[in-house]
Coordinates of C-alpha atoms in Angstrom, one line a residue:
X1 CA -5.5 -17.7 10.6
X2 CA -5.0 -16.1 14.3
X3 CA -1.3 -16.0 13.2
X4 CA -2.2 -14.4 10.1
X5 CA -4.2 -11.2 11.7
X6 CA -2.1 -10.9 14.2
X7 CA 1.0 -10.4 11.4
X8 CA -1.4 -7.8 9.5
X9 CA -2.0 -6.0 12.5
X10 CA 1.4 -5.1 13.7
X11 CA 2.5 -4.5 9.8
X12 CA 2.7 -0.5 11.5
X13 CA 4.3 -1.0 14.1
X14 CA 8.0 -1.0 12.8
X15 CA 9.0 2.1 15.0
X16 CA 7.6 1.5 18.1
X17 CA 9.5 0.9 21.0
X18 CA 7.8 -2.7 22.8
X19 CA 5.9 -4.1 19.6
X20 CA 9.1 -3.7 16.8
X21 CA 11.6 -5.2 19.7
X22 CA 14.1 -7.3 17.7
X23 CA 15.9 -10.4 19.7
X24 CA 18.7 -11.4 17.6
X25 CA 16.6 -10.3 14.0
X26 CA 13.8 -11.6 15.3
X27 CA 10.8 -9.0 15.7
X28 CA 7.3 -9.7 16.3
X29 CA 6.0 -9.2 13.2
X30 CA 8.8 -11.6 11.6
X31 CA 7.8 -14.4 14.5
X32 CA 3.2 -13.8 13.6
X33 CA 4.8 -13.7 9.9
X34 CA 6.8 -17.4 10.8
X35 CA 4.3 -18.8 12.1
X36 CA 1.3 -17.6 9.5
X37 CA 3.4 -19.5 6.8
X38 CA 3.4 -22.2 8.4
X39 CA 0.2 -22.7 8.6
X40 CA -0.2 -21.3 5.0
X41 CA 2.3 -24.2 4.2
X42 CA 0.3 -26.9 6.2
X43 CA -2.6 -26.0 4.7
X44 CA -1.7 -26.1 1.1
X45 CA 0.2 -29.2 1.5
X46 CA -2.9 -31.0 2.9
X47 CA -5.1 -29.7 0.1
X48 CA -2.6 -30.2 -2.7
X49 CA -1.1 -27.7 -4.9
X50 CA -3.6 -27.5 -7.3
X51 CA -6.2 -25.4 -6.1
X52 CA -4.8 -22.4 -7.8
X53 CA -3.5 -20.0 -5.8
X54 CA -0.7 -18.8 -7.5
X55 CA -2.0 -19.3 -11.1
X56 CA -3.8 -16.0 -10.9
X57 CA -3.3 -13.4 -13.6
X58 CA -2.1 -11.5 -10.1
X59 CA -0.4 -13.8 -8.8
X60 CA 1.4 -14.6 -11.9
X61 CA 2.3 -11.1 -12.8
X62 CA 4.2 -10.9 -9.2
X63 CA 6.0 -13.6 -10.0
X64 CA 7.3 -11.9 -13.0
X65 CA 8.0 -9.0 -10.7
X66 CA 10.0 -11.4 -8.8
X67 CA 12.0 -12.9 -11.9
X68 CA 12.6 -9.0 -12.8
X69 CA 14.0 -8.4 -9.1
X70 CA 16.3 -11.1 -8.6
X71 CA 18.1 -10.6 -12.4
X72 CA 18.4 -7.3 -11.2
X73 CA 20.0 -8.1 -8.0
X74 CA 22.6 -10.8 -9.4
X75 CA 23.5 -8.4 -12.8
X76 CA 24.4 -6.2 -10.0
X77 CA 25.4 -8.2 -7.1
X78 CA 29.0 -6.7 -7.0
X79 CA 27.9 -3.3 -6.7
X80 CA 26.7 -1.7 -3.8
X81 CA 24.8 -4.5 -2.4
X82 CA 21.9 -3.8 -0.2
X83 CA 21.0 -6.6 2.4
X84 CA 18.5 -4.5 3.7
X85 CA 16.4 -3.8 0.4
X86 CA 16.7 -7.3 -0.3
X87 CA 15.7 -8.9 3.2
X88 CA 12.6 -6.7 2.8
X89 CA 11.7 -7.8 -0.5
X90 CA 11.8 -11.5 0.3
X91 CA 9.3 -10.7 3.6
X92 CA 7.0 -9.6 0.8
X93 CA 7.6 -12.6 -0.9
X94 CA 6.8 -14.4 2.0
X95 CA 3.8 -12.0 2.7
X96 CA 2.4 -13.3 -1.0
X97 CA 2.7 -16.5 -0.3
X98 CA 0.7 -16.7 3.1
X99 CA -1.8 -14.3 1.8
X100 CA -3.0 -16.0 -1.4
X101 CA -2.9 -19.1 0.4
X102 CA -4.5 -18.4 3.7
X103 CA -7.5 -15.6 2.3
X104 CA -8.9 -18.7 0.6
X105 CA -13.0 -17.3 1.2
X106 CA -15.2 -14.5 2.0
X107 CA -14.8 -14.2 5.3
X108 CA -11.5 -14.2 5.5
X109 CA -11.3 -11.2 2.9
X110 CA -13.7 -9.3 5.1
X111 CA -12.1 -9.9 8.6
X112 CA -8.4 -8.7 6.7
X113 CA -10.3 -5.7 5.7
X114 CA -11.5 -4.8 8.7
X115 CA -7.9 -5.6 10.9
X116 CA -6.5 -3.4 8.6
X117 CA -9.0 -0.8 9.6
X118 CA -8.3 -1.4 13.1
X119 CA -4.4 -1.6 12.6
X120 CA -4.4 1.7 11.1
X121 CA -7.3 3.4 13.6
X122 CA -4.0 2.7 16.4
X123 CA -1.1 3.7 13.6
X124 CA -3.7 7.4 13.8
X125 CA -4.0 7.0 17.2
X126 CA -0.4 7.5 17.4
X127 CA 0.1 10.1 15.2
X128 CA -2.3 12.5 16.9
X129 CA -0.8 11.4 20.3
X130 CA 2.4 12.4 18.8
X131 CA 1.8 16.1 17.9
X132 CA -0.3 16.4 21.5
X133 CA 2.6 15.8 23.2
X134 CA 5.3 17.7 20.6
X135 CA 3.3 19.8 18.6
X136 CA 3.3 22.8 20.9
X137 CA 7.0 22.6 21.6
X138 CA 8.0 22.8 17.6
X139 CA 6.9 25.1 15.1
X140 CA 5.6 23.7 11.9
X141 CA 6.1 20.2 13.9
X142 CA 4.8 17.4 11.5
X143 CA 4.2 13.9 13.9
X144 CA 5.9 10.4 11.9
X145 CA 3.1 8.1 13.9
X146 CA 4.5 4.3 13.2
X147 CA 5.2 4.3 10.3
X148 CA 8.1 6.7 11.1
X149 CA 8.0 9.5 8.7
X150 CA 4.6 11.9 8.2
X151 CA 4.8 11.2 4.5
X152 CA 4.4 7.7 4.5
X153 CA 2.0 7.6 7.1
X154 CA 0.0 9.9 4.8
X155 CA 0.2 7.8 1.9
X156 CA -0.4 4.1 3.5
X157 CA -3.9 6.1 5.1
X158 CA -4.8 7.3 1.7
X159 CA -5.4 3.3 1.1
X160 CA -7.9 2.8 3.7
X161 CA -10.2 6.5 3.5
X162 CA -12.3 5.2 0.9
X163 CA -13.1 2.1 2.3
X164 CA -13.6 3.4 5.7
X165 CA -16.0 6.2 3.4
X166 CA -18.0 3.5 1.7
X167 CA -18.7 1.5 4.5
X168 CA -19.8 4.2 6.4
X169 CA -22.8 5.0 4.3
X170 CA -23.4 1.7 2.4
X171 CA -22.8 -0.8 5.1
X172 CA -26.0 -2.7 6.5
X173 CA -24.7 -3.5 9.6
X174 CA -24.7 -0.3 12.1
X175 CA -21.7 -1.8 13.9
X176 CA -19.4 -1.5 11.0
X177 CA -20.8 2.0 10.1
X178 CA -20.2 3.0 13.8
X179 CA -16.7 1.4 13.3
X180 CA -16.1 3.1 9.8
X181 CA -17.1 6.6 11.6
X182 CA -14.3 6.2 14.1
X183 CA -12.2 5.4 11.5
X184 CA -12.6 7.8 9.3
X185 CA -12.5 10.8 11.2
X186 CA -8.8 9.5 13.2
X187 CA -8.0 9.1 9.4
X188 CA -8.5 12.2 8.4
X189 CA -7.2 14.0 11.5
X190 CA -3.8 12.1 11.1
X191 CA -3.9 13.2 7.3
X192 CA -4.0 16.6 8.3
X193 CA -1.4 16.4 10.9
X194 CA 1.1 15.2 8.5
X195 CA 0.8 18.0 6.5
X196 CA 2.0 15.3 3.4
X197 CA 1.9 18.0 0.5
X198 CA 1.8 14.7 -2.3
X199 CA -0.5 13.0 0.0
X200 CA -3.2 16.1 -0.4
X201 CA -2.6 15.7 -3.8
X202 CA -3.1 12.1 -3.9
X203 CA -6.4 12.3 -1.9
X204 CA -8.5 15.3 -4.1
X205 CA -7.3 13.0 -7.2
X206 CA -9.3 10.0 -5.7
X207 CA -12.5 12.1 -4.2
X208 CA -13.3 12.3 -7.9
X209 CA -14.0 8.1 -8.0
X210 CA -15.1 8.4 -4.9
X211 CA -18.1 10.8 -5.3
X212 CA -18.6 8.7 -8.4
X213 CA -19.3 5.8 -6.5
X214 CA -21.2 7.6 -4.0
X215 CA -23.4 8.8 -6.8
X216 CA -23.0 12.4 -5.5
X217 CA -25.2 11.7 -3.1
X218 CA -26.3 15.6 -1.4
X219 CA -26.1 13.9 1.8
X220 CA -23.6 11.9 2.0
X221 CA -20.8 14.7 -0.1
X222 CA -22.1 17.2 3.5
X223 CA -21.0 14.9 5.6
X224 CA -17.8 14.3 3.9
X225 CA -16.9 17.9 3.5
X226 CA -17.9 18.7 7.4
X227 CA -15.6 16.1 8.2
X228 CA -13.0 17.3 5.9
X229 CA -13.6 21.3 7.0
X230 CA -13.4 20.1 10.6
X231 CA -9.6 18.7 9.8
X232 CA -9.0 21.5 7.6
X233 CA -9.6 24.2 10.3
X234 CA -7.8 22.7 13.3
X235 CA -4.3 21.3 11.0
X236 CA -1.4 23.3 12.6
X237 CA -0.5 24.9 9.3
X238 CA -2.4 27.2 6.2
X239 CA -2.4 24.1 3.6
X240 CA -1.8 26.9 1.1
X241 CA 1.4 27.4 2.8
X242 CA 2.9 23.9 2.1
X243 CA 2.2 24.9 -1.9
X244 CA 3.7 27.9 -1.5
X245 CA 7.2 27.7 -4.1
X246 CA 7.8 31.1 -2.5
X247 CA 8.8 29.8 0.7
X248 CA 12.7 28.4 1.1
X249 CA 12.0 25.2 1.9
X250 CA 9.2 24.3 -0.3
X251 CA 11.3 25.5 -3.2
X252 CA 14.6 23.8 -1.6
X253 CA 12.7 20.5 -1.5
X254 CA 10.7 20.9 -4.9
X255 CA 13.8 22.1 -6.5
X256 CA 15.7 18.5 -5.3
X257 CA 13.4 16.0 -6.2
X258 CA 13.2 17.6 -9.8
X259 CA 16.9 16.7 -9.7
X260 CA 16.7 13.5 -8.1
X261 CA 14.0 12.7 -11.4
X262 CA 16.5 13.7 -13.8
X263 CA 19.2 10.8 -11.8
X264 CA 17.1 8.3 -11.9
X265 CA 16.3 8.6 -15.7
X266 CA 19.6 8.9 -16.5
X267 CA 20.4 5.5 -14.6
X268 CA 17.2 4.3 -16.8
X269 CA 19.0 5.4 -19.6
X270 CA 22.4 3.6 -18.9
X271 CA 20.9 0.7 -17.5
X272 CA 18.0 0.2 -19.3
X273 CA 18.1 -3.8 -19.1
X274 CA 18.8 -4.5 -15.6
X275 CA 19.1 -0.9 -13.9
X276 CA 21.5 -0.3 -10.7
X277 CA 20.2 -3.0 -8.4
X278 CA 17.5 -3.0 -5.7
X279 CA 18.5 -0.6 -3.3
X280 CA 20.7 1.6 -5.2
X281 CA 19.2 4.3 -6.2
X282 CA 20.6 6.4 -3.5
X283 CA 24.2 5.7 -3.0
X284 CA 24.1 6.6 -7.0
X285 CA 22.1 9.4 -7.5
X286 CA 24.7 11.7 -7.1
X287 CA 27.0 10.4 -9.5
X288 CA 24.3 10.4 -12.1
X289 CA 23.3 14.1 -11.9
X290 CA 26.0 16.3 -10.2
X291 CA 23.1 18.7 -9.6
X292 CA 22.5 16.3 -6.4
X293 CA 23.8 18.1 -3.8
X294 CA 23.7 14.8 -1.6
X295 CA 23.0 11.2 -1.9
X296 CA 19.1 10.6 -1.8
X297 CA 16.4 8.1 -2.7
X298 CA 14.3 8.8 -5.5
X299 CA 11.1 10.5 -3.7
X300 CA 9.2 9.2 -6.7
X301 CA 8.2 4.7 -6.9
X302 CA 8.4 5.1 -10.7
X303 CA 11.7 6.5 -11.1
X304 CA 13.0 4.4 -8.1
X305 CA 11.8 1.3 -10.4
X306 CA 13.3 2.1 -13.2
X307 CA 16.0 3.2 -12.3
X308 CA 17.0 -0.2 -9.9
X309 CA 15.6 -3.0 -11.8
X310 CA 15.3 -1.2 -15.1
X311 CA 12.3 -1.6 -18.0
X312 CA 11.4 -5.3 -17.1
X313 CA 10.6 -4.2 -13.3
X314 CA 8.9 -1.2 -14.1
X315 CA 6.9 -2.7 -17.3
X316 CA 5.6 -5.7 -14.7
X317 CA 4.8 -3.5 -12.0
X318 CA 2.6 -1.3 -13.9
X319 CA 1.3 -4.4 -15.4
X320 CA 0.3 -5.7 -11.8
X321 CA -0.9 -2.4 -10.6
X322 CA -3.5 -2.1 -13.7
X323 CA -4.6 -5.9 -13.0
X324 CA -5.4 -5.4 -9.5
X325 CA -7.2 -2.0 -10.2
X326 CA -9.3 -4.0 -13.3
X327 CA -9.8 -7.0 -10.9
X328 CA -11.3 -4.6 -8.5
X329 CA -13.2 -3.0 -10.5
X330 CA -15.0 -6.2 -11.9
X331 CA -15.4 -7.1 -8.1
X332 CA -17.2 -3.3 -7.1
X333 CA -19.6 -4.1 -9.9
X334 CA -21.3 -6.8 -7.4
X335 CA -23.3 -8.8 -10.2
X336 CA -20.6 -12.0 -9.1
X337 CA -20.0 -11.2 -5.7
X338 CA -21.9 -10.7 -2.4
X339 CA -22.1 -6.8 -1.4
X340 CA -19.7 -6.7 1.1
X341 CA -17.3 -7.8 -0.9
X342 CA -18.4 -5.6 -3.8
X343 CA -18.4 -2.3 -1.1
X344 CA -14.5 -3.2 0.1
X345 CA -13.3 -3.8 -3.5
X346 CA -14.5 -0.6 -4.9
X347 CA -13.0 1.1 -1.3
X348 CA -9.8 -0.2 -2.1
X349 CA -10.1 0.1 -5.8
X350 CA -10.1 4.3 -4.8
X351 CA -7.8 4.0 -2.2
X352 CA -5.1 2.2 -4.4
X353 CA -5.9 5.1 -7.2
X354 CA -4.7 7.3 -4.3
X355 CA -1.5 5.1 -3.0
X356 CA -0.5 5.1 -6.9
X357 CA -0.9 9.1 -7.2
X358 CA 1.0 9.9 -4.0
X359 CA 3.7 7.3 -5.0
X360 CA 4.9 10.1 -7.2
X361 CA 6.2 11.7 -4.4
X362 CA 7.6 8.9 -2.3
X363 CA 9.6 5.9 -2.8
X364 CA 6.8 3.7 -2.0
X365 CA 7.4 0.6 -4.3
X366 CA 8.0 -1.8 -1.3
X367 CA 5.4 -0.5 1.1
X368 CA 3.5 -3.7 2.7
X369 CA -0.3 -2.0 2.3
X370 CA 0.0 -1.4 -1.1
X371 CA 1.5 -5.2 -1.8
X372 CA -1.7 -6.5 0.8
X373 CA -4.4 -5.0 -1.6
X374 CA -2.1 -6.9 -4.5
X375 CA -2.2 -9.7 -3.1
X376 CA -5.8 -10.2 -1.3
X377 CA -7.1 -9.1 -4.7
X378 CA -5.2 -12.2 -6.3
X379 CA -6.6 -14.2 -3.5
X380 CA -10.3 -12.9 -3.8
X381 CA -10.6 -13.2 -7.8
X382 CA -9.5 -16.6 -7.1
X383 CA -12.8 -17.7 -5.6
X384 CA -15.0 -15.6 -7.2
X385 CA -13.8 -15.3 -11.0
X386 CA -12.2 -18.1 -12.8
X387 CA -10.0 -17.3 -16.7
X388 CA -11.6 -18.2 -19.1
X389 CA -9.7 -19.9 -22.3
X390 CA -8.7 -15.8 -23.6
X391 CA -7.3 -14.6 -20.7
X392 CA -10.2 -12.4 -19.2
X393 CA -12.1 -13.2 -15.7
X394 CA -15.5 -13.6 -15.7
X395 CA -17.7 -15.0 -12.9
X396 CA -17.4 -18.2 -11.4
X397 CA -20.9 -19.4 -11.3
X398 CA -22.7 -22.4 -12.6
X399 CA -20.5 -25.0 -14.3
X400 CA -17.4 -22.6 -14.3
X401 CA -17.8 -23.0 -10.5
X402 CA -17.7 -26.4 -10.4
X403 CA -15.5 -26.8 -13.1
X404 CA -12.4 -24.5 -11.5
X405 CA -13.8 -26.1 -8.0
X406 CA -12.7 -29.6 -9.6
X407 CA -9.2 -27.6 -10.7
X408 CA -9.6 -28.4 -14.1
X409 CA -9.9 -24.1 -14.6
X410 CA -7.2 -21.8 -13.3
X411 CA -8.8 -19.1 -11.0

């Protein structure tokens, strides 16, 4: 499972200049990811294939996703082929496959939690490090951290604020609020930094659930909002500025991915079955709205979807991403699971309202964070819900325990 962390932990690290080395298409993450799935694949093979892990509504729904991708890619193989898009889609493949296998208990979902938390305390790290040293040399400079662009950086942070939120006032264990504290305020620092226009967006959408779950506690929203007004009143730039259609380039930029929307329906439209391919968008955006100035990508997951795999891809994903947010929301209610679990699932519940908002404004679809809280959801529901004969997941206590424990019930 070392192998597995490890993976998880450098997930960020694509742009950095020891840790996303690549000898001969080799880089470090690929080598953790290797040798995670083979463990994953030495584990399953000792225990037999029919404990369940990819027989989860979740799982089973990817696997669609999958289907939808590849007829996608060979209905379009001859045009404009994209190694790239596709080399990245089979390392989530691969990513599903070692997670649902190896997050097999509670402990394990915890610990993957919490390296994510850590993973993305250094991914802020590095974004504040960035605009110390360059901020004062550029005006308006906005730092790309790890992930390599201030947008994304934004959104894949949106994922973890909540949970790093919850924790910090619901957690029994002063070590992990102490932890979440730290957390949350390099989170929100590196938010602020980015100055992410659809990542603001994205994050006063999910403060609504999230007060909800805090039960609007007086005490808990002050500390919130002094974090949040520290952040606020030290970000390089009036946030009212980065609304502001007024200005050139907020209007330039605004103006573009309105066009950009109307390219990708119209491939949608054309294309309805199959779409353009994975990877496509952008070499034929242009031709499919000659109000494209340039050859983009679509700025916006749902258009991107469509627009590349057509109906079937975008139908499924929706379908996964309303599982996982259901599954989650079964987990928060804690009467089946221990209260850890319960705390992290409704944290990630929020924080995956918020990666689903911002993904309006970014081409997102493929991002690894989003695809982890798939995929660890499909691994958690596993061991703590089994389906029962009409589809829906109820708790695996009792006889349904043993009885999906004796794999005679799909979990």
């Amino acid at each position: 499972m070392i192998f597995y962390y490890i993976m998880l932990f450098l997930l960020p690290f694509n742009n950095h200049p020891i840790l996303s080395y690549n000898m001969n298409g080799i880089t470090p993450v690929k080598f953790f990811g290797g040798l995670a799935l083979c463990v994953a694949l030495v584990e399953i093979f000792g225990k037999g294939w029919g404990q369940g892990q990819f027989r989860t509504p979740i799982s089973k729904l990817f696997m669609a996703f999958i289907i939808a991708y590849y007829a996608a890619l060979i209905a379009n193989h001859s045009n404009n082929y994209n190694p790239q898009d596709v080399l990245r889609f089979n390392s989530i493949v691969i990513f599903f496959v070692t997670t649902v296998i190896l997050v097999n208990n509670k402990e394990r979902f915890i610990n993957v939690i919490y390296v994510l938390l850590a993973c993305m305390n250094v991914a802020s790290a590095y974004v504040i490090r960035e605009y110390i040293l360059y901020g004062w040399k550029y005006e308006n400079f906005r730092p790309s951290g790890l992930f390599g662009d201030p947008n994304y950086s934004a959104l894949n942070l949106l994922t973890v604020i909540p949970v790093a939120v919850l924790l910090c006032r619901k957690s029994q264990n002063g070590k992990v609020r102490f932890f979440s504290y730290v957390s949350l305020f390099l989170y929100l620092t590196a938010l602020g930094l980015t100055q992410s226009r659809g990542a603001f967006v994205a994050f006063g959408v999910m403060t609504v659930p999230l007060m909800f779950a805090l039960k609007f506690q007086p005490r808990t929203i002050a500390v919130l909002s002094l974090l949040i007004g520290v952040v606020l009143a030290f970000m390089p730039v009036d946030l009212s500025s980065r609304f502001d259609l007024e200005r050139t380039g907020v209007r330039r930029s605004t103006d573009s991915r309105y066009e950009l929307i109307v390219a990708g329906w119209n491939m949608s439209k054309r294309h309805m079955l199959f779409g353009v391919g994975p990877g496509n968008f952008k070499v034929n955006s242009a031709l499919y709205n000659e109000m494209v100035a340039r050859n983009q990508i679509a700025h916006n997951s749902y258009v991107s979807l469509a627009a590349e795999l057509g109906l079937p891809g975008i139908i499924v994903f929706a379908l996964i991403a309303l599982r996982v947010l259901g599954s989650l929301k079964r987990l928060s209610a804690g009467d089946a699971v221990d209260a850890p679990v319960s705390l992290i699932a409704s944290g990630m519940r929020i924080g995956l309202i918020g990666y689903l908002v911002g993904a309006l404004f970014l081409s997102a679809e493929y991002e690894k964070l989003f695809w982890l809280y798939c995929f660890v959801t499909a691994a958690v529901t596993r061991f703590t819900f089994v389906t029962a004969s009409n589809g829906s997941e109820v708790a695996a206590t009792g006889k349904l325990r043993q009885t999906r424990a004796a794999g005679r019930v799909p979990g």
